């Protein structure tokens, strides 16, 4: 039945209560131009265009209406507590890791105390040199990796902790965006000063502790040194100054872990389950009224999310949606939904050919001058297929997540320098004989140490005046080594640890994170291969196997390499032993460590070029936070997908995964028309059904060649490739 183009007064009032303008934005000329466009809100109305495409319903894109207002409520009766957390943050896991660190601390204290005033042990046990060379580094690496896992996991759930209600059931006030959805957590050490500025002191303490523990393996490697004497005896020397440093690191590390344990015991996360996939994060915003907040992130890709959202407020938990108290929803939202006040005198309700919208009228205009029944050159309905302009000052495939491209060049220089160093070592056959350098770091040499050509020299230390001698820079044959141990053992181990565990770990994390977007680049991909991929926070080893099954070779390789990265600094710590002969410092190379380190360096030199991100892995923003990910899909039809609704009482992660899997929807990365009728870059459903029940393309890829284009350009047809 044909609708009248001029609605009755009652119909107009009804429509006025249902539809509204999108919220206004500040000061940018582009925003002023965009505000002039009429928007299509959603109240479950099927919208059709002139070319016959039926478009899915869209959500409200502005001030909340009575039907969409969210009222925060405490945990409803019969609902499970919202306190899911990562496995590594469970109390029993934290207890095990704390116990291991306590035992390591006790071992350091015991070793220093039992060494006596001369700081040495003597033994005829031949394998003591291997124990001294490798065991401390292994223990330090385990402590470092376990602490890193805890701090990573806490950084990931800290935004949710800040938005959740109190554990006693009281509804908490909203938290600002710079403390929640906008706070950087990927990688965990991004913008380390930010948590301190916004009052998240535990998160700041975790970042500082993560930095301190990065020295753990290096100082562990120099804590003990061994020397073989001519009589077959071995002298193990303890360096108390490094031991006291290790004690300080362990104390700080354990204090932060206890702080995390206490914080988690006295609060809840607000989560039904650990959000490990993109779909898990999107589901938290399905019933939300805050999606409009992320538009500014799309238009200002160089501005950090926590700066844009610092005045916005968010809460995670249960809500009553609208006036019906039985309509309980779950997710991240805001009780005071909109603050934009609109002049009802300048708004007319339009209903034409099934399209309903409210359009601002300029003074002196007649209503029939702004009636829109279909897409035009400047006005578009939601999710249309028109090729409209998308102006951006920057190409969207610009930033690589987690790690910067310049870091590959920086660390590549170190790797290829190390490769040259090993090639020189092979040429000189340093693995077959010792080499030495002149002792230039000390002016005085001990009188009881005679210069000899071999390494079997007097390694007896001068007894200190105190029980624990921290003055290990005094001129003694054994204690003279401390600066050389720091320079030639601790420093290389720290660089190796920072590179292998730190940077290569971030490369692995970045490749995992970008794989869903790479799968959607220029082609359609299933939800199983995109938003349901659990690569970022998956179990080590299991990610490698899953990636091999899906033929994601880059993820498989770097995740496999990451399983062995921690061994590299351990091998570097045992690369050679150092002996002070007086005027010269003698290095004895361990051939096994030498060859294994060489294998690692060769593998890294081959792998680093493949770490350079291709265009399909680049995104408009550095994805540090939850908000950065939402900026790619906030206006998409995907956010309207009922499969993302996790508000039901007994819904689980398996329900969410199963619903998305059974829909068999294809997703693509590119340009699409959003629910506001404007062009966006991000990911969405590749196809939509028209009135003839036919799948029509919805997402299009734009090449770099004609990124800035105008409507009607002839090359546009060639430039846009259907996903």
XYZ file of C-alpha atoms in Angstrom:
723
model
C 0.000 0.000 0.000
C 1.376 3.417 -1.012
C 2.304 5.669 1.874
C 1.238 9.255 1.833
C 4.188 11.599 1.419
C 2.659 13.985 3.943
C 2.100 12.252 7.273
C -0.816 13.124 9.492
C -0.323 15.098 12.691
C -0.614 11.968 14.833
C 1.757 10.077 12.616
C 4.169 12.981 12.678
C 4.130 13.086 16.481
C 4.694 9.345 16.637
C 7.591 9.553 14.246
C 9.005 12.528 16.130
C 9.107 10.382 19.240
C 10.909 7.633 17.365
C 13.485 9.354 15.177
C 16.152 11.939 15.792
C 19.281 13.564 14.528
C 22.713 12.090 15.170
C 24.724 13.926 17.834
C 26.733 16.928 16.787
C 30.524 17.033 16.958
C 33.015 19.744 17.505
C 34.981 22.170 15.403
C 36.064 20.098 12.424
C 34.789 21.231 9.038
C 34.340 17.668 7.916
C 32.103 17.028 10.892
C 29.995 20.074 10.067
C 29.527 18.777 6.547
C 28.572 15.331 7.817
C 26.041 16.730 10.285
C 24.126 18.199 7.390
C 23.215 14.736 6.175
C 19.983 13.143 7.368
C 20.449 9.914 9.281
C 18.492 6.697 9.311
C 17.830 5.391 12.806
C 16.631 1.911 13.638
C 13.390 0.855 15.157
C 13.096 -2.488 13.432
C 11.967 -0.956 10.125
C 13.018 -2.535 6.852
C 14.474 0.140 4.592
C 14.480 -0.182 0.833
C 16.210 1.892 -1.783
C 15.181 2.891 -5.249
C 17.256 0.108 -6.828
C 15.333 -2.483 -4.861
C 17.889 -3.405 -2.213
C 16.358 -4.221 1.127
C 18.557 -3.000 3.960
C 18.706 -4.373 7.457
C 17.428 -2.348 10.364
C 19.854 0.061 11.975
C 20.344 1.232 15.496
C 19.852 4.660 16.942
C 22.719 6.881 15.957
C 22.309 9.712 18.350
C 20.563 10.754 21.535
C 18.999 7.840 23.354
C 15.233 7.527 23.172
C 13.121 6.172 26.045
C 13.136 2.747 24.409
C 16.938 2.723 24.285
C 17.929 4.267 27.577
C 19.994 2.070 29.833
C 19.417 1.939 33.567
C 22.280 0.275 35.470
C 21.232 -2.478 37.843
C 23.007 -4.815 40.212
C 23.367 -8.516 39.491
C 19.832 -9.840 38.821
C 18.612 -12.746 40.889
C 19.549 -16.085 39.375
C 22.387 -14.677 37.251
C 25.971 -15.816 37.697
C 28.545 -13.397 39.057
C 30.454 -11.438 36.424
C 33.967 -12.313 37.474
C 35.638 -14.256 34.660
C 39.375 -13.777 34.324
C 42.304 -15.270 32.374
C 43.679 -18.560 33.660
C 47.020 -17.038 34.613
C 45.201 -14.651 36.998
C 43.388 -17.388 38.894
C 44.366 -17.426 42.554
C 45.983 -20.863 42.448
C 48.134 -19.952 39.413
C 49.232 -16.715 41.042
C 50.047 -18.721 44.164
C 52.299 -21.109 42.220
C 54.162 -18.277 40.492
C 54.572 -16.386 43.757
C 55.961 -19.518 45.405
C 58.465 -19.997 42.594
C 59.645 -16.399 42.911
C 59.909 -16.739 46.686
C 62.056 -19.867 46.348
C 64.253 -18.090 43.797
C 64.665 -15.174 46.187
C 65.518 -17.541 49.030
C 68.121 -19.258 46.839
C 69.848 -15.942 46.094
C 69.924 -14.965 49.775
C 71.201 -18.392 50.817
C 73.917 -18.379 48.157
C 75.223 -15.004 49.320
C 75.123 -15.885 53.009
C 76.787 -19.296 52.726
C 79.585 -17.958 50.526
C 81.173 -16.337 53.570
C 83.467 -13.314 53.666
C 85.538 -14.309 50.647
C 82.408 -14.803 48.521
C 83.579 -18.111 47.075
C 82.791 -21.811 46.961
C 85.318 -24.535 46.157
C 84.397 -27.892 44.670
C 85.819 -30.727 42.600
C 82.455 -31.430 40.931
C 83.263 -31.150 37.213
C 79.799 -30.161 35.989
C 79.614 -27.197 38.334
C 80.740 -24.959 35.475
C 77.593 -25.853 33.503
C 75.364 -25.350 36.523
C 76.876 -21.922 37.166
C 76.647 -21.031 33.496
C 73.048 -22.044 32.738
C 70.897 -22.708 35.827
C 70.709 -19.090 37.098
C 69.785 -17.881 33.600
C 67.106 -20.564 33.258
C 65.580 -19.637 36.615
C 65.699 -15.948 35.717
C 64.056 -16.564 32.349
C 61.232 -18.600 33.918
C 60.632 -15.844 36.468
C 60.669 -13.203 33.745
C 58.269 -15.073 31.446
C 55.803 -15.931 34.209
C 55.771 -12.336 35.432
C 55.342 -11.104 31.870
C 52.342 -13.407 31.402
C 50.718 -12.067 34.572
C 51.279 -8.433 33.645
C 50.009 -8.998 30.095
C 46.845 -10.656 31.377
C 46.227 -7.957 33.955
C 46.730 -5.210 31.379
C 44.095 -6.917 29.227
C 41.383 -7.016 31.901
C 42.247 -3.746 33.645
C 39.856 -1.749 31.387
C 36.996 -4.040 32.429
C 37.951 -3.899 36.104
C 37.657 -0.132 36.006
C 34.124 -0.343 34.541
C 32.753 -3.171 36.704
C 30.544 -2.852 39.777
C 31.802 -3.420 43.292
C 32.119 -6.958 44.568
C 29.530 -6.300 47.276
C 26.897 -5.767 44.571
C 26.741 -1.986 44.602
C 26.420 -0.348 41.198
C 29.592 1.593 40.565
C 29.775 5.014 39.013
C 30.814 5.210 35.407
C 34.503 5.233 34.545
C 35.989 7.635 32.027
C 37.169 6.379 28.660
C 40.827 7.102 29.335
C 40.674 4.588 32.201
C 38.613 1.959 30.391
C 37.900 1.366 26.692
C 40.537 3.859 25.575
C 43.401 2.758 27.790
C 46.306 1.127 25.903
C 46.935 -2.533 26.666
C 48.379 -3.997 23.458
C 51.277 -4.315 24.022
C 51.053 -4.181 27.793
C 53.823 -1.596 28.130
C 52.387 0.916 25.660
C 52.367 4.494 27.019
C 53.668 3.502 30.475
C 53.004 6.921 31.994
C 49.301 6.919 31.099
C 48.047 4.653 33.955
C 49.779 6.891 36.495
C 48.173 10.020 35.044
C 44.662 8.565 35.261
C 45.103 7.031 38.704
C 45.474 3.363 37.722
C 48.434 2.910 40.037
C 48.398 -0.879 40.073
C 48.616 -0.957 36.304
C 51.482 1.545 36.456
C 53.221 -0.594 39.077
C 52.818 -3.657 36.846
C 54.441 -1.832 33.927
C 57.339 -0.707 36.096
C 57.744 -4.222 37.491
C 57.703 -5.615 33.961
C 60.535 -3.242 33.079
C 62.543 -4.199 36.171
C 62.116 -7.942 35.626
C 63.436 -7.564 32.080
C 66.896 -7.329 33.722
C 66.390 -10.530 35.675
C 67.986 -12.963 33.227
C 70.919 -10.628 32.572
C 71.791 -10.151 36.246
C 71.220 -13.832 36.954
C 73.768 -14.708 34.279
C 76.431 -12.618 36.039
C 75.539 -13.520 39.615
C 77.955 -16.490 39.679
C 81.195 -17.183 37.853
C 83.442 -20.247 37.921
C 87.160 -20.755 37.348
C 89.118 -24.013 36.985
C 92.386 -24.263 38.946
C 95.482 -26.275 38.038
C 94.763 -28.838 40.753
C 91.413 -29.770 39.180
C 89.414 -27.749 41.678
C 86.739 -25.236 40.685
C 86.223 -21.906 42.380
C 82.697 -20.479 42.210
C 82.639 -16.752 42.916
C 79.519 -14.943 44.102
C 79.134 -11.293 43.114
C 77.152 -9.814 46.027
C 76.406 -6.528 44.302
C 74.478 -8.405 41.616
C 72.914 -10.610 44.285
C 71.551 -7.603 46.152
C 70.213 -6.234 42.861
C 68.432 -9.543 42.226
C 66.928 -9.435 45.709
C 65.533 -5.982 44.975
C 64.051 -7.138 41.654
C 62.388 -10.162 43.248
C 60.962 -8.080 46.095
C 59.446 -5.559 43.665
C 58.117 -8.320 41.433
C 56.491 -10.237 44.285
C 55.042 -7.068 45.815
C 53.245 -6.209 42.559
C 51.994 -9.797 42.216
C 50.583 -9.669 45.747
C 48.999 -6.318 44.891
C 47.340 -7.874 41.834
C 46.171 -10.857 43.886
C 44.640 -8.561 46.483
C 42.985 -6.342 43.876
C 41.410 -9.302 42.084
C 40.206 -10.780 45.367
C 38.430 -7.560 46.335
C 36.820 -6.758 42.974
C 35.100 -8.335 39.995
C 35.971 -8.064 36.330
C 32.414 -7.585 35.052
C 32.978 -10.313 32.444
C 30.967 -13.440 31.658
C 34.058 -14.995 30.126
C 37.542 -13.983 29.126
C 37.189 -11.912 25.906
C 39.913 -13.462 23.756
C 38.483 -12.890 20.254
C 37.226 -9.878 18.335
C 33.703 -11.317 18.517
C 33.917 -11.426 22.317
C 34.699 -7.707 22.404
C 32.026 -6.790 19.863
C 29.389 -8.724 21.808
C 29.970 -6.442 24.796
C 28.791 -3.496 22.667
C 25.831 -5.182 20.938
C 23.186 -3.788 23.298
C 25.082 -0.570 23.833
C 24.286 3.096 23.404
C 27.883 4.294 23.084
C 28.811 3.258 19.542
C 28.683 6.863 18.361
C 31.672 7.630 20.594
C 34.016 5.773 18.261
C 33.244 7.869 15.187
C 35.790 10.497 16.160
C 38.473 7.815 16.315
C 37.796 7.002 12.674
C 38.121 10.636 11.620
C 41.238 11.313 13.698
C 43.381 8.210 13.201
C 46.527 9.874 14.553
C 44.933 10.918 17.846
C 45.105 8.453 20.717
C 41.860 6.879 21.871
C 42.325 7.780 25.534
C 42.642 11.448 24.603
C 39.484 11.397 22.500
C 37.392 9.467 25.026
C 38.694 10.991 28.250
C 35.425 12.863 28.890
C 33.121 9.937 28.028
C 31.848 7.540 30.683
C 31.405 3.768 30.525
C 30.192 0.904 32.679
C 30.083 -2.858 32.171
C 27.327 -4.943 33.680
C 23.593 -5.527 33.529
C 21.080 -2.890 32.484
C 17.360 -2.377 32.094
C 16.759 -1.224 28.556
C 13.844 1.149 28.084
C 10.759 1.199 30.276
C 10.287 -2.579 30.471
C 11.963 -3.818 33.651
C 12.005 -7.344 32.243
C 14.205 -6.224 29.336
C 17.586 -6.957 30.930
C 20.657 -6.563 28.750
C 24.351 -7.013 29.379
C 27.334 -5.133 28.033
C 29.235 -1.867 28.078
C 27.086 1.244 28.032
C 26.268 4.574 29.604
C 23.239 5.469 31.705
C 23.064 9.051 30.458
C 22.992 8.163 26.797
C 22.841 11.427 24.898
C 23.454 15.058 25.687
C 22.581 16.535 22.321
C 19.444 18.631 22.513
C 17.560 19.146 19.301
C 15.139 21.834 18.192
C 11.918 19.999 17.448
C 10.584 23.045 15.592
C 13.217 22.562 12.887
C 12.570 18.846 12.392
C 9.998 17.203 10.202
C 9.134 13.534 10.125
C 9.202 11.928 6.712
C 7.669 8.665 5.669
C 7.984 7.763 2.021
C 8.236 4.344 0.348
C 8.984 2.650 3.636
C 11.818 5.043 4.527
C 11.462 6.943 7.788
C 13.832 9.674 8.847
C 13.944 13.033 10.595
C 15.554 15.790 8.578
C 16.629 19.250 9.805
C 14.909 22.114 8.053
C 16.694 25.387 7.490
C 14.677 28.475 8.181
C 12.534 29.471 5.220
C 12.647 26.048 3.544
C 9.561 24.107 2.621
C 9.340 20.525 3.795
C 8.971 19.152 0.266
C 12.390 20.582 -0.601
C 14.148 18.103 1.702
C 12.045 15.001 1.253
C 14.334 12.080 0.373
C 12.952 8.770 -0.745
C 16.186 7.169 -1.952
C 19.915 7.746 -2.197
C 21.162 10.820 -4.016
C 24.600 12.234 -4.668
C 24.987 13.521 -1.121
C 22.273 11.769 0.911
C 22.272 8.032 1.507
C 20.252 5.537 3.454
C 21.850 3.046 5.775
C 23.914 0.215 4.291
C 23.277 1.277 0.698
C 25.474 0.069 -2.153
C 26.155 3.448 -3.721
C 29.696 4.429 -4.609
C 29.896 7.583 -2.579
C 32.928 9.665 -1.712
C 35.177 8.823 1.191
C 37.643 11.631 1.792
C 40.579 10.903 4.037
C 43.869 12.704 4.417
C 45.596 9.404 5.031
C 45.472 6.043 3.362
C 43.775 3.629 5.821
C 46.323 0.829 5.474
C 48.899 2.866 7.369
C 49.781 1.456 10.800
C 50.983 -1.931 11.899
C 49.528 -3.184 15.185
C 51.692 -3.871 18.257
C 55.121 -3.119 16.747
C 56.383 -0.335 14.503
C 58.117 -0.957 11.210
C 61.141 1.114 12.205
C 61.762 -1.379 15.043
C 62.422 -4.090 12.446
C 65.151 -1.936 10.921
C 66.603 -1.140 14.340
C 66.789 -4.734 15.553
C 67.730 -5.962 12.105
C 70.967 -3.982 12.424
C 71.765 -5.833 15.668
C 70.954 -9.226 14.184
C 73.082 -8.754 11.078
C 75.915 -7.344 13.176
C 75.739 -10.492 15.331
C 75.731 -12.583 12.160
C 78.927 -10.865 11.054
C 80.420 -11.384 14.511
C 79.774 -15.117 14.312
C 81.176 -15.294 10.787
C 84.342 -13.649 12.053
C 84.424 -16.101 14.966
C 84.210 -19.040 12.573
C 87.024 -17.587 10.511
C 89.208 -17.179 13.603
C 88.082 -20.547 15.012
C 87.377 -19.038 18.435
C 85.524 -22.207 19.381
C 88.825 -24.142 19.310
C 91.035 -21.850 21.365
C 90.779 -18.975 23.810
C 91.138 -15.293 23.129
C 91.950 -12.441 25.468
C 91.819 -8.674 25.782
C 93.979 -6.285 27.758
C 92.711 -5.468 31.233
C 92.108 -1.729 30.875
C 89.306 -1.278 33.399
C 91.609 -1.363 36.468
C 94.908 0.363 37.179
C 95.947 -1.874 40.080
C 96.406 -5.625 39.895
C 96.672 -7.978 42.867
C 100.225 -8.721 43.977
C 99.441 -12.409 44.383
C 98.333 -12.820 40.785
C 101.115 -13.351 38.289
C 100.446 -12.813 34.581
C 100.214 -16.174 32.894
C 99.221 -17.125 29.352
C 96.601 -19.737 30.307
C 93.264 -19.448 32.029
C 94.251 -21.640 35.002
C 95.464 -18.827 37.222
C 95.150 -17.767 40.799
C 91.495 -16.956 41.349
C 91.705 -16.435 45.081
C 89.865 -13.397 46.353
C 90.930 -11.101 49.156
C 88.577 -11.572 52.102
C 86.324 -8.642 52.728
C 85.972 -6.763 56.002
C 82.220 -7.308 56.209
C 80.142 -10.463 56.069
C 78.546 -9.484 52.763
C 81.059 -7.569 50.696
C 79.278 -5.228 48.307
C 82.508 -3.526 47.307
C 83.297 -6.036 44.577
C 85.204 -3.470 42.516
C 88.321 -3.854 44.650
C 91.472 -5.230 42.971
C 91.206 -8.994 43.471
C 91.637 -11.624 40.792
C 88.079 -12.872 41.170
C 86.393 -9.623 42.076
C 88.161 -7.768 39.296
C 85.788 -9.596 36.951
C 82.643 -7.733 37.972
C 82.880 -4.980 35.357
C 83.830 -7.486 32.676
C 80.964 -9.748 33.705
C 78.563 -6.824 33.385
C 80.032 -5.718 30.074
C 80.609 -9.038 28.330
C 77.947 -11.251 29.876
C 75.111 -9.314 31.520
C 74.846 -6.699 28.760
C 74.775 -9.195 25.842
C 72.265 -11.338 27.754
C 70.054 -8.297 28.372
C 70.163 -7.307 24.702
C 69.429 -10.897 23.679
C 66.547 -11.097 26.162
C 65.106 -7.730 25.152
C 65.253 -8.754 21.508
C 64.113 -12.381 21.698
C 61.561 -12.178 24.512
C 60.550 -8.548 24.046
C 60.668 -7.543 20.398
C 60.230 -10.972 18.796
C 57.430 -11.619 21.270
C 55.741 -8.438 20.055
C 56.265 -9.489 16.438
C 54.487 -12.742 17.206
C 51.706 -10.836 18.979
C 51.338 -8.360 16.108
C 51.159 -11.096 13.465
C 48.533 -12.942 15.489
C 46.473 -9.779 16.015
C 46.527 -8.726 12.356
C 45.702 -12.144 10.895
C 41.881 -11.671 10.982
C 42.228 -8.377 9.092
C 44.657 -9.921 6.609
C 42.101 -12.665 5.948
C 39.470 -10.028 5.114
C 41.705 -8.016 2.791
C 40.513 -8.124 -0.856
C 38.550 -11.293 -0.209
C 35.669 -12.627 1.787
C 36.327 -14.697 4.890
C 34.177 -16.601 7.338
C 33.646 -15.573 10.941
C 35.661 -18.623 11.932
C 38.681 -17.201 10.088
C 38.253 -13.645 11.341
C 36.394 -12.482 14.420
C 36.416 -15.941 16.040
C 40.157 -16.524 15.728
C 41.732 -16.994 19.143
C 45.299 -16.268 18.135
C 46.268 -13.308 20.287
C 45.719 -14.894 23.690
C 45.769 -18.537 22.659
C 47.816 -21.219 24.381
C 51.429 -21.371 23.096
C 51.878 -24.345 20.838
C 48.141 -24.718 20.266
C 48.199 -21.503 18.223
C 50.935 -22.941 16.010
C 48.958 -26.126 15.350
C 45.735 -24.217 14.657
C 47.524 -21.811 12.311
C 49.016 -24.709 10.365
C 45.564 -26.250 9.982
C 44.227 -22.971 8.588
C 47.340 -22.387 6.439
C 48.189 -19.149 8.222
C 51.880 -19.761 7.726
C 53.201 -16.477 9.104
C 51.306 -16.953 12.366
C 52.446 -20.573 12.524
C 56.097 -19.680 12.020
C 56.385 -16.758 14.433
C 54.317 -18.500 17.121
C 56.554 -21.572 16.729
C 59.657 -19.397 16.934
C 58.276 -17.702 20.030
C 58.263 -21.068 21.806
C 62.074 -21.076 21.616
C 62.860 -17.366 21.905
C 63.448 -17.655 25.648
C 66.319 -20.108 25.060
C 68.364 -17.555 23.143
C 69.400 -15.366 26.127
C 70.102 -18.536 28.141
C 72.544 -19.712 25.476
C 74.136 -16.270 25.290
C 74.732 -16.383 29.049
C 76.780 -19.563 28.612
C 78.598 -18.478 25.477
C 81.972 -18.144 27.234
C 83.637 -18.058 30.630
C 85.715 -15.077 31.724
C 88.934 -15.272 33.743
C 91.102 -12.446 35.052
C 94.837 -13.241 34.716
C 95.913 -9.816 35.892
C 96.983 -7.764 32.876
C 94.645 -9.644 30.504
C 91.063 -10.945 30.543
C 90.795 -14.401 28.975
C 87.608 -15.692 27.286
C 86.992 -19.397 26.852
C 84.226 -20.058 24.287
C 81.824 -22.940 24.839
C 81.483 -24.587 21.434
C 77.943 -25.970 22.021
C 76.550 -22.565 23.014
C 78.481 -20.934 20.188
C 76.940 -23.141 17.492
C 73.418 -22.993 18.956
C 73.576 -19.188 19.202
C 74.751 -19.098 15.607
C 71.705 -21.162 14.563
C 69.397 -18.712 16.364
C 71.049 -15.701 14.722
C 70.718 -17.269 11.263
C 67.027 -18.025 11.895
C 66.393 -14.472 13.099
C 68.230 -12.982 10.112
C 65.991 -14.986 7.765
C 62.767 -14.344 9.717
C 63.018 -10.583 10.235
C 62.326 -9.650 6.583
C 59.072 -11.625 6.808
C 58.108 -9.632 9.897
C 57.818 -6.537 7.699
C 54.035 -6.066 7.494
C 52.371 -6.162 4.116
C 49.540 -3.796 3.268
C 46.845 -6.299 4.176
C 47.980 -6.223 7.809
C 48.015 -2.436 8.153
C 45.148 -0.571 9.813
C 44.090 3.104 10.023
C 45.102 3.314 13.686
C 47.566 1.726 16.037
C 45.233 -0.700 17.804
C 46.308 -0.185 21.402
C 42.877 -0.378 23.023
C 39.363 -1.775 22.849
C 38.145 1.481 21.325
C 40.647 1.261 18.463
C 39.166 -2.066 17.376
C 35.599 -0.745 17.685
C 36.464 2.216 15.450
C 36.652 -0.254 12.542
C 33.099 -1.558 12.891
C 31.003 0.741 15.097
C 28.730 1.726 12.181
C 28.646 -1.682 10.496
C 25.715 -4.022 10.080
C 27.781 -6.597 11.961
C 27.090 -4.740 15.198
C 23.359 -5.293 14.583
C 23.794 -9.038 14.236
C 21.585 -10.764 16.806
C 24.199 -13.502 17.144
C 26.233 -11.000 19.190
C 23.494 -10.745 21.813
C 24.905 -12.306 24.991
C 22.398 -10.835 27.455
C 20.565 -14.092 28.179
C 21.012 -15.590 31.621
C 22.851 -18.774 30.672
C 24.592 -17.710 27.464
C 28.206 -18.828 27.185
C 31.111 -18.229 24.855
C 30.219 -21.459 23.062
C 26.753 -20.054 22.254
C 28.293 -16.946 20.711
C 30.761 -18.936 18.637
C 28.136 -21.435 17.477
C 25.645 -18.787 16.365
C 28.239 -16.887 14.353
C 29.589 -20.102 12.865
C 26.164 -21.410 11.808
C 25.210 -18.134 10.127
C 27.969 -18.727 7.570
C 28.257 -14.989 6.991
C 31.240 -13.690 5.036
C 33.196 -10.698 6.289
C 35.357 -8.271 4.360
C 37.697 -5.352 4.976
C 37.211 -2.185 2.991
C 34.689 0.583 2.440
C 31.011 0.239 3.221
C 28.008 2.436 3.890
C 27.201 2.361 7.586
C 24.014 2.700 9.558
C 24.363 6.481 9.412
C 24.255 6.532 5.603
C 27.901 7.604 5.363
C 30.953 5.870 3.986
C 33.272 4.116 6.441
C 36.440 2.095 6.319
C 36.536 -1.092 8.358
C 35.070 -4.570 8.298
C 31.475 -5.688 7.816
C 29.331 -8.379 6.246
C 30.340 -8.774 2.613
C 26.816 -9.320 1.351
C 23.297 -8.155 2.117
C 20.014 -9.489 0.801
C 17.782 -7.380 -1.398
C 14.019 -7.642 -1.850
C 14.476 -10.423 -4.389
C 16.345 -12.428 -1.739
C 19.586 -12.059 -3.668
C 23.002 -11.521 -2.119
C 24.407 -8.155 -3.134
C 27.935 -6.953 -2.472
C 28.278 -4.566 0.442
C 32.018 -4.127 1.173
C 34.453 -2.892 -1.470
C 38.208 -2.648 -1.436
C 39.876 0.621 -2.479
C 43.429 0.662 -3.776
C 46.010 3.294 -2.934
C 45.927 4.694 -6.474
C 42.660 6.591 -6.191
C 42.081 6.718 -2.475
C 40.745 10.276 -2.588
C 38.025 10.250 -5.164
C 34.796 11.993 -6.006
C 31.433 10.501 -6.806
C 31.083 9.855 -10.520
C 34.742 9.315 -11.383
C 35.022 6.826 -14.195
C 38.088 5.025 -12.776
C 36.113 4.226 -9.641
C 34.576 1.168 -11.247
C 38.038 -0.267 -11.884
C 39.523 0.887 -8.621
C 36.950 -0.721 -6.361
C 37.229 -4.448 -6.218
C 34.386 -6.448 -4.791
C 35.385 -8.550 -1.874
